[in-house]
PDB file of C-alpha atoms in Angstrom:
ATOM      1  CA  MET A   1    -223.022 130.499   8.328  1.00  0.00           C
ATOM      2  CA  SER A   2    -223.807 126.989   9.617  1.00  0.00           C
ATOM      3  CA  ALA A   3    -221.230 125.441   7.454  1.00  0.00           C
ATOM      4  CA  LEU A   4    -218.598 127.862   8.646  1.00  0.00           C
ATOM      5  CA  CYS A   5    -218.870 126.927  12.316  1.00  0.00           C
ATOM      6  CA  GLY A   6    -220.890 123.789  12.431  1.00  0.00           C
ATOM      7  CA  HIS A   7    -223.978 125.103  14.107  1.00  0.00           C
ATOM      8  CA  ASP A   8    -227.359 124.542  12.474  1.00  0.00           C
ATOM      9  CA  ASP A   9    -228.774 127.186  14.803  1.00  0.00           C
ATOM     10  CA  TYR A  10    -226.920 129.932  12.850  1.00  0.00           C
ATOM     11  CA  ASP A  11    -229.859 130.050  10.494  1.00  0.00           C
ATOM     12  CA  THR A  12    -232.185 130.895  13.462  1.00  0.00           C
ATOM     13  CA  GLY A  13    -232.389 133.990  15.569  1.00  0.00           C
ATOM     14  CA  GLN A  14    -229.487 132.804  17.754  1.00  0.00           C
ATOM     15  CA  GLY A  15    -227.092 132.461  14.780  1.00  0.00           C
ATOM     16  CA  GLU A  16    -225.147 135.688  15.279  1.00  0.00           C
ATOM     17  CA  LEU A  17    -224.701 135.039  19.000  1.00  0.00           C
ATOM     18  CA  LEU A  18    -223.444 131.534  18.438  1.00  0.00           C
ATOM     19  CA  PHE A  19    -221.038 132.749  15.746  1.00  0.00           C
ATOM     20  CA  GLN A  20    -219.655 135.421  18.137  1.00  0.00           C
ATOM     21  CA  VAL A  21    -219.239 132.883  20.965  1.00  0.00           C
ATOM     22  CA  ASP A  22    -217.316 130.606  18.583  1.00  0.00           C
ATOM     23  CA  LEU A  23    -215.169 133.402  17.401  1.00  0.00           C
ATOM     24  CA  LEU A  24    -214.340 134.500  20.976  1.00  0.00           C
ATOM     25  CA  ARG A  25    -213.507 130.875  21.998  1.00  0.00           C
ATOM     26  CA  GLY A  26    -211.176 130.697  18.941  1.00  0.00           C
ATOM     27  CA  ILE A  27    -209.268 133.783  20.037  1.00  0.00           C
ATOM     28  CA  PHE A  28    -209.218 133.413  23.836  1.00  0.00           C
ATOM     29  CA  GLY A  29    -209.752 129.731  24.496  1.00  0.00           C
ATOM     30  CA  ASN A  30    -211.430 128.766  27.738  1.00  0.00           C
ATOM     31  CA  PRO A  31    -210.853 131.590  30.241  1.00  0.00           C
ATOM     32  CA  PHE A  32    -211.870 129.340  33.063  1.00  0.00           C
ATOM     33  CA  ARG A  33    -209.371 126.685  32.181  1.00  0.00           C
ATOM     34  CA  PRO A  34    -206.339 128.253  30.504  1.00  0.00           C
ATOM     35  CA  ALA A  35    -204.079 125.828  28.699  1.00  0.00           C
ATOM     36  CA  GLU A  36    -200.573 125.364  29.816  1.00  0.00           C
ATOM     37  CA  PHE A  37    -197.938 125.650  27.042  1.00  0.00           C
ATOM     38  CA  ALA A  38    -194.453 124.281  27.503  1.00  0.00           C
ATOM     39  CA  PRO A  39    -191.669 126.173  25.738  1.00  0.00           C
ATOM     40  CA  GLU A  40    -190.152 122.855  24.391  1.00  0.00           C
ATOM     41  CA  TRP A  41    -193.261 122.443  22.228  1.00  0.00           C
ATOM     42  CA  ARG A  42    -192.222 125.554  20.316  1.00  0.00           C
ATOM     43  CA  THR A  43    -190.199 123.641  17.722  1.00  0.00           C
ATOM     44  CA  SER A  44    -188.955 125.056  14.463  1.00  0.00           C
ATOM     45  CA  THR A  45    -191.630 123.111  12.637  1.00  0.00           C
ATOM     46  CA  ALA A  46    -194.460 124.223  14.894  1.00  0.00           C
ATOM     47  CA  VAL A  47    -193.312 127.833  14.767  1.00  0.00           C
ATOM     48  CA  ALA A  48    -193.020 127.734  10.937  1.00  0.00           C
ATOM     49  CA  LEU A  49    -196.557 126.355  10.603  1.00  0.00           C
ATOM     50  CA  ALA A  50    -198.004 128.878  13.019  1.00  0.00           C
ATOM     51  CA  ARG A  51    -196.164 131.780  11.400  1.00  0.00           C
ATOM     52  CA  GLU A  52    -197.429 130.702   7.879  1.00  0.00           C
ATOM     53  CA  MET A  53    -201.026 130.498   9.125  1.00  0.00           C
ATOM     54  CA  TYR A  54    -200.705 133.857  10.998  1.00  0.00           C
ATOM     55  CA  ASP A  55    -199.202 135.624   7.987  1.00  0.00           C
ATOM     56  CA  THR A  56    -201.530 134.231   5.317  1.00  0.00           C
ATOM     57  CA  ARG A  57    -204.679 133.894   7.445  1.00  0.00           C
ATOM     58  CA  ASP A  58    -205.015 130.361   6.014  1.00  0.00           C
ATOM     59  CA  PHE A  59    -205.654 127.971   8.894  1.00  0.00           C
ATOM     60  CA  SER A  60    -206.060 124.751   6.929  1.00  0.00           C
ATOM     61  CA  ALA A  61    -202.832 123.411   8.435  1.00  0.00           C
ATOM     62  CA  MET A  62    -204.230 123.433  12.019  1.00  0.00           C
ATOM     63  CA  PRO A  63    -204.330 119.603  12.080  1.00  0.00           C
ATOM     64  CA  ILE A  64    -200.725 119.464  10.913  1.00  0.00           C
ATOM     65  CA  LEU A  65    -199.809 121.939  13.741  1.00  0.00           C
ATOM     66  CA  ALA A  66    -201.451 119.507  16.213  1.00  0.00           C
ATOM     67  CA  ASP A  67    -199.254 116.716  14.855  1.00  0.00           C
ATOM     68  CA  ALA A  68    -196.121 118.902  15.111  1.00  0.00           C
ATOM     69  CA  LEU A  69    -197.027 119.858  18.690  1.00  0.00           C
ATOM     70  CA  GLN A  70    -197.739 116.244  19.691  1.00  0.00           C
ATOM     71  CA  ASP A  71    -194.384 115.210  18.126  1.00  0.00           C
ATOM     72  CA  ALA A  72    -192.751 117.807  20.367  1.00  0.00           C
ATOM     73  CA  GLY A  73    -194.391 116.269  23.449  1.00  0.00           C
ATOM     74  CA  CYS A  74    -197.571 118.280  23.812  1.00  0.00           C
ATOM     75  CA  ASP A  75    -200.196 116.255  25.558  1.00  0.00           C
ATOM     76  CA  SER A  76    -202.666 119.098  26.150  1.00  0.00           C
ATOM     77  CA  ALA A  77    -206.096 117.825  25.134  1.00  0.00           C
ATOM     78  CA  ASP A  78    -207.371 121.394  24.893  1.00  0.00           C
ATOM     79  CA  ILE A  79    -204.636 122.441  22.453  1.00  0.00           C
ATOM     80  CA  LEU A  80    -204.703 119.285  20.347  1.00  0.00           C
ATOM     81  CA  THR A  81    -208.455 119.196  20.191  1.00  0.00           C
ATOM     82  CA  HIS A  82    -208.734 122.816  19.210  1.00  0.00           C
ATOM     83  CA  CYS A  83    -206.191 122.251  16.347  1.00  0.00           C
ATOM     84  CA  ARG A  84    -207.918 119.141  15.077  1.00  0.00           C
ATOM     85  CA  ASP A  85    -211.516 120.249  15.425  1.00  0.00           C
ATOM     86  CA  PRO A  86    -212.919 120.987  11.927  1.00  0.00           C
ATOM     87  CA  GLN A  87    -215.729 123.170  13.162  1.00  0.00           C
ATOM     88  CA  PRO A  88    -214.205 126.154  14.970  1.00  0.00           C
ATOM     89  CA  VAL A  89    -213.552 129.493  13.341  1.00  0.00           C
ATOM     90  CA  HIS A  90    -209.856 130.094  13.092  1.00  0.00           C
ATOM     91  CA  VAL A  91    -208.700 133.655  12.690  1.00  0.00           C
ATOM     92  CA  ARG A  92    -205.602 135.652  13.185  1.00  0.00           C
ATOM     93  CA  GLY A  93    -205.368 135.795  16.988  1.00  0.00           C
ATOM     94  CA  CYS A  94    -206.205 132.103  17.420  1.00  0.00           C
ATOM     95  CA  TRP A  95    -205.079 131.343  20.937  1.00  0.00           C
ATOM     96  CA  VAL A  96    -203.039 128.228  19.899  1.00  0.00           C
ATOM     97  CA  VAL A  97    -201.278 129.950  17.111  1.00  0.00           C
ATOM     98  CA  ASP A  98    -200.489 132.868  19.427  1.00  0.00           C
ATOM     99  CA  LEU A  99    -199.066 130.467  22.090  1.00  0.00           C
ATOM    100  CA  VAL A 100    -196.821 128.779  19.519  1.00  0.00           C
ATOM    101  CA  LEU A 101    -195.603 132.155  18.316  1.00  0.00           C
ATOM    102  CA  GLY A 102    -195.068 133.412  21.922  1.00  0.00           C
ATOM    103  CA  LYS A 103    -197.782 136.003  21.641  1.00  0.00           C
ATOM    104  CA  GLY A 104    -200.039 134.590  24.336  1.00  0.00           C
TER     105      GLY A 104
END
C-alpha cells in the first residue's frame, strides 16, 4: 500500500491506520480549517472534469481540475494543493470534487 498513498509506514503495524487517516482526509478535508469555495469557481470546465471523475472513479485528472479552478480564480492553497498532490487517495466523495459538484 505504500505506493498507493506515499507512506512507507504502511508496511509496518501502523499501515492500516495511516491508510484510513489518508482516506478520511481525502473525503472530509481538514475539519479544523474548512476550505472556502466560491461559486464562480464552478465553471463548466471544472464541473465537467469533476463529474467525469465522480462518475468513472478515475481521479487522474485532479491536476487538470486544479488548473481549471485556478483559471476560474481559485486561490485556495488547500484546494489546489489537494488536487495537485500525487500522494493522496482520491475516491468518490473527495471533498474537492464534491465542492465543485455542489455536494459539499
